[in-house]
Amino acid sequence: MNNVPVWGWILLIALIGVGWKCLFLITRAFPFNSDEAITGLMARHILQGERPIFFYGQAYMGSLDAFLSAGLFALLGESILPIRIVQTILYTCTIITTAFIGRKLTDDWKVGLLGSLFVAIPTVNVTLYTTVSLGGYGEALLFANLAFLIVFYMADCGRLDITKDIVLFGLLAFVTGVGFWAFGISLSGTLPASIYGLILIWRRWRKKRAIFAGFLIAFLVFFIIGSFPWWLAGLNAGIGIQLRELAGSAVSIEKGNWILRTGSHLFNFIFLGLPAVFGFRPPWEIRWLVLPLLPFVLFGWGLVFWRFPSEFKKVNQPYRERWLVLLGSMLLLAAGFLFTSFGLDPSGRYFLPLVVPFSLIAAHIIISAPISSSIRSIVIILLLSFHGIGTVQAAMKNPPGITTQFDPVSWIDHQYDQELMVFLRENDEGYGYSNYWVAYPLAFQSGEELIFPPRLPYHTDFRYTTRDDRIPAYTLRVENSSKTAYITTFNPDLDTALRSGFERLDVTWQEKVIGDYHIYFDLSRPVHPSELNPELQQQPGIGDP
């Protein structure tokens, strides 16, 4: 290591991270699902002049990801690849900043470099959600890292320097604000960093209250500037609505009292979430990965967390405070999962911000452990191999591949998409209805020629939410169309209901199966879901406009 400059190692690790993602992109391990398609559609609409503030249908997640994708669309054209290049760039920046954070935490580049290497070849959960766009996870990771770095640089400024303090504190506020708009989960990192920054400013300027008050005002101003789109939307829709969205109202379908809900979230956190975080299982299903190595990795992580408290006691100031910022981010994330409706989703996506703290904790323990260099190397290789083999093992089971969807009814084999689009065009079936997992990939890949808004349920029990209909303009176009077709997937009961409804309405039709897609076409007249409510009565109002 002494013969290679630090920047050389950082560059090498970043290239390893990029190469690792490229391996799975080239092999098409990631299916193109509806959430990612919406990012692409938003990016296309941005290039056409629209300026959305939030991810379509999710007012807790800003449109920054779509704007970044639109920028690459302008350079590379509209396809799936630019969306994923954006995620790769964001995550590469996260890898690089992790190295600097490790250095600031321990005054040791070895910890930073090893931590960034663990981030470069992470678990399948992290690989998935930092490659496929879901609206803001990559940005949330990067903004948290930037906030950590900024406040740690503030801590390094020993003497009073109002210019440097105001620049760094204002930058911290701006990063926190942009992250707040892009995705509220970034607050798990930016909020502890901001609190630490405020403590630092108080220590330095508490005797000059006017100046300290100026810092507070500056922080508020720069935070509002960074999060301005959020406040603009709040003025139009209501701040209360925005805050409820931020707290998880979009996924709030729980019943029972607060204690039972929190207990359920705790179960999800311990028995489903953490195994996904550590790479013991893929986030979309319950099956063990790399079973021969799993006991050793489990034992190793146990040693890491058993040893960390004793190592933490040895840490001197100012490094102890910096570790507390990182630990605070972990606790805040856990609290957010336990006490909000986001605790319903144990897939692993909401635990993504743990990757940097866990990687740096592991790196610190491995580097500081009183073991020989050969044993240290074996431990590092073991953990990286576990991450790598687990990701490859998950990718080899395709479908579903490395997927964001944890409900098997949404595991659509998209290799038939082109054949589906050819069939629909040849039969002049450009408009109709389908479910959420069909509608938006079809719209994006067809250049919005094939419009099938999600007015049908994908759940086999016919559960449905109108929030699935993310682009109301699509529905209006279909309602005014002279022809409609229907596309279903993995839902025999829905197929039966559609046939019964068509017969009741004296409508004739034809059927075609292409891969996982079941198409009802050549209807003798347009039929809209509101006309099929008697057959879909398990979900009243499913066809309401």
Coordinates of C-alpha atoms in Angstrom, one line a residue, residues 16-527:
I16 CA -14.0 -2.3 -9.1
G17 CA -17.4 -1.1 -8.0
V18 CA -18.3 0.1 -11.5
G19 CA -17.1 -3.2 -13.0
W20 CA -19.1 -5.2 -10.5
K21 CA -22.3 -3.4 -11.6
C22 CA -21.4 -3.7 -15.3
L23 CA -21.1 -7.5 -14.9
F24 CA -24.8 -7.7 -13.9
L25 CA -26.0 -5.1 -16.3
I26 CA -24.3 -6.9 -19.2
T27 CA -25.9 -10.2 -18.2
R28 CA -29.3 -8.5 -17.8
A29 CA -29.7 -9.7 -14.3
F30 CA -32.0 -6.8 -13.4
P31 CA -35.6 -6.9 -14.8
F32 CA -37.1 -3.7 -15.9
N33 CA -40.0 -3.1 -13.6
S34 CA -42.7 -0.5 -13.4
D35 CA -41.2 1.8 -10.7
E36 CA -38.1 2.2 -12.9
A37 CA -40.2 2.7 -16.0
I38 CA -41.9 5.6 -14.2
T39 CA -38.5 7.2 -13.7
G40 CA -37.9 6.8 -17.4
L41 CA -41.3 8.2 -18.3
M42 CA -40.8 11.2 -16.0
A43 CA -37.4 11.8 -17.6
R44 CA -39.0 11.8 -21.1
H45 CA -41.7 14.2 -20.0
I46 CA -39.1 16.5 -18.5
L47 CA -37.4 16.7 -21.9
Q48 CA -40.8 17.5 -23.3
G49 CA -41.1 20.5 -21.0
E50 CA -42.8 19.1 -17.8
R51 CA -41.4 20.0 -14.4
P52 CA -42.7 17.4 -11.9
I53 CA -41.8 18.0 -8.3
F54 CA -42.3 14.5 -7.0
F55 CA -42.1 10.9 -8.3
Y56 CA -45.5 10.2 -10.0
G57 CA -47.9 9.1 -7.3
Q58 CA -45.4 9.3 -4.4
A59 CA -45.3 12.7 -2.9
Y60 CA -42.6 11.6 -0.3
M61 CA -40.0 11.2 -3.1
G62 CA -38.7 14.0 -5.2
S63 CA -38.1 14.0 -8.9
L64 CA -34.3 14.6 -8.8
D65 CA -33.6 11.1 -10.1
A66 CA -35.8 11.7 -13.1
F67 CA -34.1 15.0 -13.8
L68 CA -30.7 13.3 -13.7
S69 CA -32.0 10.6 -16.0
A70 CA -33.4 13.3 -18.4
G71 CA -29.9 14.7 -18.6
L72 CA -28.5 11.4 -19.8
F73 CA -31.4 10.9 -22.1
A74 CA -30.5 14.1 -23.8
L75 CA -26.9 12.8 -24.3
L76 CA -27.4 9.1 -24.9
G77 CA -31.0 8.7 -26.0
E78 CA -34.0 7.3 -24.3
S79 CA -33.5 3.7 -23.0
I80 CA -33.2 1.8 -19.8
L81 CA -29.4 2.0 -19.8
P82 CA -29.0 5.8 -19.1
I83 CA -31.3 5.4 -16.0
R84 CA -29.0 2.8 -14.6
I85 CA -25.9 4.7 -15.6
V86 CA -27.2 7.5 -13.3
Q87 CA -27.5 5.1 -10.4
T88 CA -24.0 3.8 -11.1
I89 CA -22.5 7.3 -11.1
L90 CA -24.3 8.1 -7.8
Y91 CA -23.1 4.9 -6.2
T92 CA -19.5 5.4 -7.4
C93 CA -19.6 8.8 -5.6
T94 CA -20.8 7.0 -2.5
I95 CA -17.9 4.5 -2.7
I96 CA -15.4 7.4 -3.0
T97 CA -16.9 9.5 -0.2
T98 CA -17.0 6.4 2.1
A99 CA -13.2 6.2 1.8
F100 CA -12.9 9.8 3.0
I101 CA -15.4 9.3 5.8
G102 CA -13.4 6.3 7.1
R103 CA -10.3 8.5 7.1
K104 CA -12.1 11.2 9.0
L105 CA -13.4 8.7 11.6
T106 CA -10.2 7.0 12.4
D107 CA -7.3 9.1 11.0
D108 CA -6.4 5.9 9.1
W109 CA -6.7 5.6 5.3
K110 CA -6.7 1.8 5.7
V111 CA -10.1 1.9 7.4
G112 CA -11.5 4.2 4.8
L113 CA -10.2 2.1 1.9
L114 CA -11.3 -1.2 3.3
G115 CA -14.8 0.3 4.1
S116 CA -15.1 1.6 0.6
L117 CA -14.1 -1.8 -0.8
F118 CA -16.9 -3.4 1.2
V119 CA -19.3 -0.8 -0.3
A120 CA -17.9 -1.5 -3.8
I121 CA -18.7 -5.2 -3.6
P122 CA -21.8 -5.1 -1.3
T123 CA -24.6 -7.5 -0.6
V124 CA -27.2 -8.3 -3.2
N125 CA -29.7 -5.9 -1.4
V126 CA -27.3 -3.0 -1.9
T127 CA -26.4 -4.0 -5.4
L128 CA -30.0 -4.1 -6.4
Y129 CA -31.2 -0.8 -5.0
T130 CA -28.2 1.2 -6.2
T131 CA -28.4 -0.1 -9.7
V132 CA -32.1 -0.1 -10.4
S133 CA -33.9 3.3 -10.0
L134 CA -36.7 3.4 -7.6
G135 CA -36.7 7.2 -7.3
G136 CA -34.1 8.4 -4.8
Y137 CA -32.2 5.7 -3.0
G138 CA -28.9 6.4 -4.7
E139 CA -29.2 10.1 -4.0
A140 CA -30.1 9.5 -0.3
L141 CA -26.9 7.5 0.2
L142 CA -24.8 10.1 -1.4
F143 CA -26.3 13.1 0.4
A144 CA -25.9 11.3 3.7
N145 CA -22.2 10.7 2.9
L146 CA -21.7 14.3 1.8
A147 CA -23.3 15.5 5.1
F148 CA -21.0 13.3 7.1
L149 CA -18.0 14.7 5.3
I150 CA -19.0 18.3 5.5
V151 CA -19.6 18.1 9.3
F152 CA -16.3 16.2 9.8
Y153 CA -14.4 18.9 7.9
M154 CA -16.1 21.4 10.2
A155 CA -14.9 19.5 13.2
D156 CA -11.3 19.7 11.8
C157 CA -11.5 23.5 11.8
G158 CA -9.9 24.3 15.1
R159 CA -9.7 28.1 15.1
L160 CA -12.5 30.6 14.7
D161 CA -13.1 31.3 11.0
I162 CA -16.5 32.7 10.3
T163 CA -16.1 32.5 6.5
K164 CA -15.2 28.8 6.5
D165 CA -17.9 28.0 9.1
I166 CA -20.7 29.8 7.3
V167 CA -19.7 28.2 4.0
L168 CA -19.6 24.7 5.4
F169 CA -22.7 25.1 7.6
G170 CA -24.6 26.6 4.7
L171 CA -23.5 23.8 2.4
L172 CA -24.5 21.2 5.1
A173 CA -28.0 22.8 5.2
F174 CA -28.3 22.9 1.4
V175 CA -27.3 19.2 1.1
T176 CA -29.8 18.3 3.9
G177 CA -32.5 20.2 2.1
V178 CA -31.9 18.7 -1.3
G179 CA -31.8 15.2 0.3
F180 CA -35.0 16.0 2.2
W181 CA -36.8 16.7 -1.1
A182 CA -35.1 13.9 -3.0
F183 CA -36.0 11.2 -0.5
G184 CA -36.8 11.7 3.2
I185 CA -34.8 8.6 4.1
S186 CA -31.7 10.7 3.6
L187 CA -32.5 12.4 6.9
S188 CA -31.3 9.3 8.7
G189 CA -27.8 10.6 7.9
T190 CA -28.2 14.3 7.2
L191 CA -30.2 15.0 10.4
P192 CA -27.5 13.6 12.9
A193 CA -24.9 15.4 10.8
S194 CA -26.8 18.7 11.0
I195 CA -27.3 18.3 14.8
Y196 CA -23.5 17.7 15.2
G197 CA -22.8 20.7 13.0
L198 CA -25.1 22.9 15.2
I199 CA -23.2 21.7 18.3
L200 CA -19.9 22.6 16.7
I201 CA -21.2 26.1 15.8
W202 CA -22.6 26.5 19.3
R203 CA -19.3 25.7 20.9
R204 CA -17.4 28.2 18.7
W205 CA -19.9 31.1 18.6
R206 CA -22.0 30.8 21.7
K207 CA -20.3 33.8 23.3
K208 CA -21.3 35.9 20.2
R209 CA -25.0 35.3 20.2
A210 CA -25.8 37.6 17.3
I211 CA -23.3 35.6 15.1
F212 CA -24.7 32.3 16.4
A213 CA -28.3 33.5 15.5
G214 CA -27.0 34.4 12.1
F215 CA -25.7 30.8 11.6
L216 CA -29.2 29.5 12.6
I217 CA -30.9 31.8 10.1
A218 CA -28.4 30.8 7.4
F219 CA -29.0 27.2 8.0
L220 CA -32.7 27.6 7.7
V221 CA -32.4 29.7 4.5
F222 CA -30.1 27.2 2.8
F223 CA -32.2 24.3 3.9
I224 CA -35.3 25.9 2.4
I225 CA -33.4 26.7 -0.8
G226 CA -32.3 23.1 -1.1
S227 CA -35.7 21.7 -0.4
F228 CA -37.6 24.5 -2.2
P229 CA -39.6 22.1 -4.5
W230 CA -41.0 20.3 -1.4
W231 CA -42.2 23.6 0.2
L232 CA -43.6 24.8 -3.1
A233 CA -45.7 21.6 -3.4
G234 CA -46.7 21.9 0.2
L235 CA -48.1 25.4 -0.3
N236 CA -50.2 24.0 -3.1
A237 CA -51.3 20.7 -1.6
G238 CA -50.9 21.4 2.1
I239 CA -47.9 20.9 4.4
G240 CA -49.8 18.4 6.5
I241 CA -50.4 16.2 3.5
Q242 CA -46.8 16.4 2.6
L243 CA -45.7 15.4 6.1
R244 CA -48.1 12.5 6.1
E245 CA -46.7 11.3 2.9
L246 CA -43.2 11.6 4.4
A247 CA -44.3 9.5 7.3
G248 CA -45.5 6.7 5.1
S249 CA -49.2 7.4 4.5
A250 CA -48.8 5.8 1.0
V251 CA -48.2 2.4 2.5
S252 CA -50.3 2.9 5.7
I253 CA -52.7 0.0 5.5
E254 CA -52.1 -1.5 9.0
K255 CA -54.8 -2.2 11.5
G256 CA -54.5 -2.7 15.3
N257 CA -53.1 -0.6 18.0
W258 CA -49.7 1.1 18.1
I259 CA -48.0 -1.6 20.2
L260 CA -49.0 -4.4 17.9
R261 CA -47.9 -2.5 14.8
T262 CA -44.6 -1.7 16.4
G263 CA -44.1 -5.3 17.4
S264 CA -44.8 -6.4 13.9
H265 CA -42.3 -3.9 12.6
L266 CA -39.7 -5.1 15.1
F267 CA -40.2 -8.7 13.9
N268 CA -39.8 -7.5 10.3
F269 CA -36.6 -5.6 11.3
I270 CA -34.9 -8.5 13.1
F271 CA -36.0 -11.6 11.2
L272 CA -36.5 -10.3 7.7
G273 CA -34.8 -6.9 7.3
L274 CA -31.4 -7.7 8.9
P275 CA -30.9 -11.0 7.1
A276 CA -31.3 -9.0 3.8
V277 CA -29.0 -6.3 5.1
F278 CA -26.2 -8.8 5.8
G279 CA -26.8 -10.6 2.5
F280 CA -28.1 -13.8 4.1
R281 CA -31.1 -13.7 1.9
P282 CA -32.2 -11.8 -1.3
P283 CA -34.6 -9.0 -0.5
W284 CA -37.4 -10.4 -2.6
E285 CA -37.8 -13.8 -1.1
I286 CA -36.8 -16.0 1.9
R287 CA -34.1 -18.4 0.9
W288 CA -30.5 -18.7 2.2
L289 CA -27.6 -17.5 0.1
V290 CA -24.1 -19.0 0.1
L291 CA -25.1 -21.5 2.8
P292 CA -21.6 -23.0 3.2
L293 CA -20.2 -19.6 4.1
L294 CA -23.2 -18.2 6.0
P295 CA -22.3 -19.5 9.5
F296 CA -18.8 -18.1 9.3
V297 CA -20.1 -14.7 8.1
L298 CA -22.8 -14.7 10.8
F299 CA -20.1 -15.5 13.4
G300 CA -17.9 -12.8 12.0
W301 CA -20.5 -10.1 12.2
G302 CA -21.3 -11.2 15.7
L303 CA -17.6 -10.7 16.7
V304 CA -17.7 -7.3 15.0
F305 CA -20.6 -6.0 17.0
W306 CA -19.4 -7.7 20.2
R307 CA -15.9 -6.1 19.9
F308 CA -17.0 -2.6 18.7
P309 CA -18.1 -1.2 22.1
S310 CA -14.7 -2.0 23.6
E311 CA -13.0 -0.4 20.6
F312 CA -15.2 2.6 20.8
K313 CA -14.2 3.2 24.4
K314 CA -10.6 3.5 23.2
V315 CA -11.5 6.2 20.7
N316 CA -10.4 9.7 21.6
Q317 CA -12.0 13.1 20.7
P318 CA -12.9 14.3 18.2
Y319 CA -13.2 10.9 16.6
R320 CA -15.6 9.6 19.2
E321 CA -18.1 12.3 18.4
R322 CA -17.9 11.4 14.7
W323 CA -18.6 7.8 15.4
L324 CA -21.6 9.0 17.4
V325 CA -22.9 10.8 14.4
L326 CA -22.7 7.5 12.4
L327 CA -24.3 5.5 15.2
G328 CA -27.0 8.1 15.5
S329 CA -27.8 7.7 11.8
M330 CA -28.3 3.9 12.4
L331 CA -30.6 4.5 15.4
L332 CA -32.6 7.1 13.6
L333 CA -33.1 4.8 10.6
A334 CA -34.2 1.9 12.9
A335 CA -36.6 4.2 14.7
G336 CA -38.1 5.4 11.4
F337 CA -38.7 1.8 10.4
L338 CA -40.2 0.7 13.8
F339 CA -42.5 3.7 14.4
T340 CA -43.8 4.5 10.9
S341 CA -45.7 2.6 8.3
F342 CA -42.5 1.9 6.3
G343 CA -42.0 -0.9 8.8
L344 CA -44.5 -2.9 6.7
D345 CA -41.8 -3.5 4.1
P346 CA -39.1 -5.8 5.3
S347 CA -37.6 -6.3 1.8
G348 CA -34.4 -4.4 2.6
R349 CA -34.7 -1.2 0.6
Y350 CA -35.3 1.0 3.7
F351 CA -32.1 -0.4 5.3
L352 CA -29.9 0.8 2.5
P353 CA -28.4 3.7 4.5
L354 CA -26.8 1.1 6.8
V355 CA -24.3 0.0 4.2
V356 CA -21.8 2.8 4.9
P357 CA -21.9 2.6 8.7
F358 CA -21.8 -1.2 8.8
S359 CA -18.9 -1.3 6.2
L360 CA -16.9 1.2 8.2
I361 CA -17.5 -0.5 11.5
A362 CA -16.4 -3.8 10.0
A363 CA -13.4 -2.2 8.5
H364 CA -12.4 -0.5 11.7
I365 CA -12.7 -3.8 13.7
I366 CA -10.8 -5.8 11.1
I367 CA -7.9 -3.3 10.9
S368 CA -7.6 -2.8 14.6
A369 CA -8.0 -6.5 15.6
P370 CA -4.8 -8.1 17.1
I371 CA -4.5 -10.7 14.3
S372 CA -1.9 -11.5 11.8
S373 CA -2.0 -10.0 8.3
S374 CA -2.7 -13.4 6.7
I375 CA -5.8 -13.9 9.0
R376 CA -6.9 -10.4 8.3
S377 CA -6.7 -11.0 4.6
I378 CA -8.7 -14.3 4.9
V379 CA -11.4 -12.4 6.8
I380 CA -11.6 -9.7 4.1
I381 CA -11.7 -12.2 1.3
L382 CA -14.4 -14.3 3.1
L383 CA -16.7 -11.3 3.5
L384 CA -16.2 -10.1 -0.1
S385 CA -16.7 -13.6 -1.4
F386 CA -19.9 -14.0 0.5
H387 CA -21.2 -10.7 -1.0
G388 CA -20.1 -11.6 -4.5
I389 CA -21.2 -15.2 -4.6
G390 CA -24.5 -14.3 -3.0
T391 CA -25.2 -11.8 -5.6
V392 CA -24.3 -14.1 -8.4
Q393 CA -26.4 -16.9 -6.9
A394 CA -29.4 -14.6 -6.8
A395 CA -28.8 -13.5 -10.4
M396 CA -28.7 -17.0 -11.7
K397 CA -32.3 -17.7 -10.7
N398 CA -33.9 -15.7 -13.5
P399 CA -36.7 -15.1 -13.6
P400 CA -37.1 -13.3 -11.3
G401 CA -33.4 -12.2 -11.5
I402 CA -32.2 -9.5 -9.1
T403 CA -35.6 -7.9 -8.7
T404 CA -37.2 -5.1 -6.7
Q405 CA -40.4 -7.1 -6.4
F406 CA -41.0 -9.4 -3.5
D407 CA -44.5 -10.5 -4.5
P408 CA -44.3 -13.5 -7.0
V409 CA -47.3 -12.2 -8.9
S410 CA -45.2 -9.3 -10.1
W411 CA -42.3 -11.5 -11.3
I412 CA -43.1 -11.0 -15.0
D413 CA -40.7 -12.4 -17.6
H414 CA -39.9 -9.3 -19.6
Q415 CA -38.1 -11.1 -22.4
Y416 CA -41.5 -11.3 -24.1
D417 CA -42.0 -7.5 -24.0
Q418 CA -40.9 -7.0 -27.6
E419 CA -43.1 -9.8 -28.9
L420 CA -46.1 -8.3 -27.0
M421 CA -45.5 -4.9 -28.5
V422 CA -45.3 -6.3 -32.0
F423 CA -48.5 -8.2 -31.5
L424 CA -50.4 -5.2 -30.2
R425 CA -49.2 -2.9 -33.0
E426 CA -50.0 -5.5 -35.7
N427 CA -53.6 -5.8 -34.3
D428 CA -54.0 -2.0 -33.8
E429 CA -54.5 -2.4 -30.1
G430 CA -52.8 0.7 -28.8
Y431 CA -55.1 1.3 -25.9
G432 CA -56.6 -0.7 -23.1
Y433 CA -56.2 -1.7 -19.5
S434 CA -53.8 -3.8 -17.4
N435 CA -52.1 -3.9 -14.0
Y436 CA -49.4 -1.8 -12.5
W437 CA -46.5 -4.1 -13.4
V438 CA -47.5 -4.2 -17.1
A439 CA -48.6 -0.6 -17.7
Y440 CA -45.5 1.5 -17.4
P441 CA -42.8 -0.8 -18.8
L442 CA -45.0 -1.2 -21.8
A443 CA -45.6 2.6 -22.1
F444 CA -41.9 3.5 -21.8
Q445 CA -40.6 0.8 -24.1
S446 CA -43.2 1.6 -26.8
G447 CA -42.5 5.3 -26.7
E448 CA -45.9 5.8 -25.2
E449 CA -47.6 4.4 -28.2
L450 CA -49.1 1.5 -26.2
I451 CA -51.2 2.9 -23.3
F452 CA -52.6 0.4 -20.9
P453 CA -53.2 2.3 -17.6
P454 CA -53.3 0.1 -14.4
R455 CA -57.0 -0.1 -13.7
L456 CA -56.9 -3.8 -13.0
P457 CA -55.7 -5.5 -9.8
Y458 CA -52.5 -7.6 -9.9
H459 CA -53.2 -9.2 -6.5
T460 CA -55.0 -12.5 -6.8
D461 CA -57.6 -11.5 -4.3
F462 CA -58.4 -8.4 -6.4
R463 CA -57.0 -5.9 -3.9
Y464 CA -56.4 -2.6 -5.7
T465 CA -55.5 1.0 -5.0
T466 CA -56.1 3.9 -7.3
R467 CA -52.6 5.0 -6.4
D468 CA -51.4 2.5 -9.0
D469 CA -52.8 4.9 -11.7
R470 CA -49.7 7.2 -11.6
I471 CA -50.4 9.0 -14.9
P472 CA -54.1 10.0 -15.1
A473 CA -53.6 11.4 -18.6
Y474 CA -53.2 7.8 -19.8
T475 CA -56.5 6.8 -18.4
L476 CA -58.2 9.8 -20.1
R477 CA -56.7 8.8 -23.4
V478 CA -58.0 5.2 -23.1
E479 CA -61.5 6.4 -22.0
N480 CA -61.7 8.4 -25.2
S481 CA -60.4 5.6 -27.4
S482 CA -62.6 3.7 -29.9
K483 CA -60.9 0.4 -29.0
T484 CA -59.8 -1.2 -25.8
A485 CA -57.9 -4.4 -25.0
Y486 CA -57.0 -6.0 -21.7
I487 CA -53.8 -7.6 -20.5
T488 CA -53.5 -9.7 -17.4
T489 CA -50.7 -11.7 -15.7
F490 CA -50.7 -14.6 -13.2
N491 CA -54.4 -14.0 -12.3
P492 CA -56.8 -16.9 -13.4
D493 CA -59.6 -15.5 -11.3
L494 CA -59.4 -12.1 -13.0
D495 CA -59.4 -13.9 -16.4
T496 CA -62.6 -15.6 -15.4
A497 CA -64.1 -12.3 -14.2
L498 CA -63.2 -10.6 -17.5
R499 CA -64.7 -13.3 -19.6
S500 CA -67.9 -13.3 -17.5
G501 CA -68.1 -9.5 -17.8
F502 CA -67.6 -9.5 -21.5
E503 CA -70.3 -12.2 -21.9
R504 CA -72.8 -10.2 -19.7
L505 CA -72.2 -7.1 -21.9
D506 CA -72.6 -9.2 -25.1
V507 CA -69.1 -8.3 -26.2
T508 CA -67.1 -10.6 -28.4
W509 CA -63.4 -10.9 -28.1
Q510 CA -60.3 -12.9 -28.9
E511 CA -57.5 -14.1 -26.6
K512 CA -53.7 -14.5 -27.0
V513 CA -51.1 -15.7 -24.6
I514 CA -47.5 -14.4 -25.0
G515 CA -45.2 -15.5 -22.3
D516 CA -46.7 -14.3 -19.0
Y517 CA -49.1 -12.0 -20.7
H518 CA -52.7 -12.9 -21.3
I519 CA -54.2 -10.5 -23.9
Y520 CA -57.9 -9.9 -24.6
F521 CA -58.2 -8.1 -27.9
D522 CA -60.5 -7.4 -30.9
L523 CA -63.4 -6.5 -28.5
S524 CA -66.6 -5.8 -30.5
R525 CA -66.8 -2.5 -28.6
P526 CA -64.8 -0.6 -26.1
V527 CA -65.2 -1.8 -22.5

